[in-house]
Amino acid sequence: MFGMTKKQFLKKSKDCLKDTGIELLLIRKLFYQENQGKINTAEAFQKLEKNRKSLENIFFKYEDLKSPSKCKPLHMKILKTIIILQEALVINSEYLSSIKDSGELESKKLEKSLAKLEQFKDEFKKLSIEVDSYLK
């Protein structure tokens, strides 16, 4: 059985980036609500877990694709970029857990999760441009 063509793979990559972009918007909204104190810790944690599970599904679905050999580097870049967003979620989850357990704000964890989110946004933008240019 033959693998995917380059164009099929690029379309799947575009879909993956679109789905990840939707999750990014939800996560940014959640982080904003946390910073502004507009959401309680339990609700934030619950929403964060929902986002994490959704992101894992996107990751595993994309990871299972059999990319053409020419597209392996792009495949790996997209997976690594999704991992950055997952790391931001885990760090933020640790931040929320520390608030819940000890009642103390660990601003270093919050800052680190926001930094990871910014790193993801930068990489995500580059990848979106790259995939779009290949599709043209």
Short mmCIF file of C-alpha atoms in Angstrom, two decimals:
data_model
loop_
_atom_site.label_atom_id
_atom_site.label_comp_id
_atom_site.label_asym_id
_atom_site.label_seq_id
_atom_site.Cartn_x
_atom_site.Cartn_y
_atom_site.Cartn_z
CA MET A 1 0.00 0.00 0.00
CA PHE A 2 1.30 3.42 -0.92
CA GLY A 3 1.63 6.24 1.57
CA MET A 4 0.18 9.69 1.27
CA THR A 5 1.09 12.08 -1.46
CA LYS A 6 2.81 15.31 -0.56
CA LYS A 7 -0.36 17.29 -1.23
CA GLN A 8 -2.48 14.98 0.94
CA PHE A 9 0.04 15.26 3.73
CA LEU A 10 0.13 19.05 3.47
CA LYS A 11 -3.67 19.21 3.65
CA LYS A 12 -3.62 17.03 6.77
CA SER A 13 -0.91 19.28 8.20
CA LYS A 14 -3.03 22.34 7.49
CA ASP A 15 -6.00 20.69 9.25
CA CYS A 16 -3.80 19.85 12.23
CA LEU A 17 -2.58 23.43 12.46
CA LYS A 18 -6.15 24.69 12.20
CA ASP A 19 -7.29 22.41 15.03
CA THR A 20 -4.27 23.39 17.12
CA GLY A 21 -4.99 27.06 16.44
CA ILE A 22 -8.49 26.65 17.83
CA GLU A 23 -7.03 25.09 20.97
CA LEU A 24 -4.52 27.93 21.18
CA LEU A 25 -7.33 30.48 21.25
CA LEU A 26 -9.12 28.58 24.01
CA ILE A 27 -5.92 28.25 26.02
CA ARG A 28 -5.02 31.93 25.64
CA LYS A 29 -8.52 32.86 26.82
CA LEU A 30 -8.11 30.58 29.83
CA PHE A 31 -4.67 32.00 30.70
CA TYR A 32 -6.09 35.53 30.42
CA GLN A 33 -8.99 34.66 32.71
CA GLU A 34 -6.53 33.18 35.22
CA ASN A 35 -4.34 36.29 35.19
CA GLN A 36 -7.33 38.58 35.64
CA GLY A 37 -8.82 36.45 38.42
CA LYS A 38 -12.02 35.98 36.41
CA ILE A 39 -12.06 32.21 36.91
CA ASN A 40 -11.62 30.11 40.02
CA THR A 41 -8.84 27.57 40.31
CA ALA A 42 -11.04 24.46 40.13
CA GLU A 43 -12.83 25.64 36.99
CA ALA A 44 -9.53 26.69 35.38
CA PHE A 45 -8.01 23.30 36.16
CA GLN A 46 -11.02 21.51 34.68
CA LYS A 47 -10.89 23.57 31.47
CA LEU A 48 -7.14 23.08 31.26
CA GLU A 49 -7.55 19.31 31.46
CA LYS A 50 -10.16 19.41 28.70
CA ASN A 51 -7.76 21.43 26.51
CA ARG A 52 -4.90 19.06 27.30
CA LYS A 53 -6.92 16.00 26.28
CA SER A 54 -8.06 17.65 23.09
CA LEU A 55 -4.49 18.63 22.26
CA GLU A 56 -3.31 15.08 22.92
CA ASN A 57 -5.91 13.78 20.48
CA ILE A 58 -4.70 16.21 17.84
CA PHE A 59 -1.09 15.20 18.51
CA PHE A 60 -1.69 11.44 18.33
CA LYS A 61 -3.85 11.73 15.22
CA TYR A 62 -1.14 13.73 13.45
CA GLU A 63 1.68 11.55 14.78
CA ASP A 64 0.08 8.48 13.15
CA LEU A 65 0.24 10.00 9.67
CA LYS A 66 2.64 8.33 7.29
CA SER A 67 4.31 11.35 5.77
CA PRO A 68 6.18 11.18 2.47
CA SER A 69 9.95 11.09 2.94
CA LYS A 70 10.29 14.65 1.61
CA CYS A 71 7.93 15.88 4.33
CA LYS A 72 9.50 14.16 7.37
CA PRO A 73 11.20 17.34 8.60
CA LEU A 74 7.92 19.27 8.45
CA HIS A 75 6.12 16.42 10.20
CA MET A 76 8.65 16.51 13.03
CA LYS A 77 8.54 20.33 13.30
CA ILE A 78 4.77 20.29 13.72
CA LEU A 79 4.94 17.54 16.35
CA LYS A 80 7.67 19.39 18.27
CA THR A 81 5.63 22.58 18.16
CA ILE A 82 2.56 20.85 19.55
CA ILE A 83 4.75 19.49 22.35
CA ILE A 84 5.70 23.07 23.27
CA LEU A 85 2.01 23.90 23.72
CA GLN A 86 1.53 20.74 25.77
CA GLU A 87 4.44 21.79 27.99
CA ALA A 88 2.80 25.19 28.55
CA LEU A 89 -0.37 23.40 29.64
CA VAL A 90 1.49 21.10 32.02
CA ILE A 91 3.37 24.00 33.63
CA ASN A 92 0.14 25.95 34.00
CA SER A 93 -1.50 22.86 35.47
CA GLU A 94 1.32 22.64 38.03
CA TYR A 95 0.76 26.32 38.81
CA LEU A 96 -2.95 25.70 39.43
CA SER A 97 -2.17 22.63 41.55
CA SER A 98 0.20 24.63 43.72
CA ILE A 99 -2.51 27.25 44.28
CA LYS A 100 -5.02 24.55 45.17
CA ASP A 101 -2.64 22.67 47.49
CA SER A 102 -0.84 25.47 49.28
CA GLY A 103 -2.79 28.57 48.37
CA GLU A 104 0.43 30.26 47.24
CA LEU A 105 0.89 31.85 43.88
CA GLU A 106 4.00 30.55 42.18
CA SER A 107 4.58 33.35 39.74
CA LYS A 108 7.65 31.64 38.25
CA LYS A 109 5.50 28.77 36.99
CA LEU A 110 2.93 31.17 35.61
CA GLU A 111 5.65 33.20 33.86
CA LYS A 112 7.22 30.02 32.51
CA SER A 113 3.89 28.77 31.11
CA LEU A 114 3.28 32.16 29.48
CA ALA A 115 6.80 32.08 28.00
CA LYS A 116 6.16 28.61 26.56
CA LEU A 117 2.89 29.86 25.12
CA GLU A 118 4.73 32.74 23.41
CA GLN A 119 7.35 30.31 22.09
CA PHE A 120 4.57 28.16 20.69
CA LYS A 121 2.88 31.15 19.04
CA ASP A 122 6.13 32.11 17.30
CA GLU A 123 6.78 28.58 16.03
CA PHE A 124 3.13 28.09 15.09
CA LYS A 125 3.14 31.22 12.95
CA LYS A 126 6.27 30.09 11.09
CA LEU A 127 4.81 26.63 10.46
CA SER A 128 1.51 28.03 9.20
CA ILE A 129 3.36 30.21 6.70
CA GLU A 130 5.54 27.27 5.63
CA VAL A 131 2.59 24.90 5.08
CA ASP A 132 0.65 27.59 3.21
CA SER A 133 3.62 28.26 0.93
CA TYR A 134 3.97 24.55 0.11
CA LEU A 135 0.29 24.26 -0.70
CA LYS A 136 0.51 27.04 -3.30
#
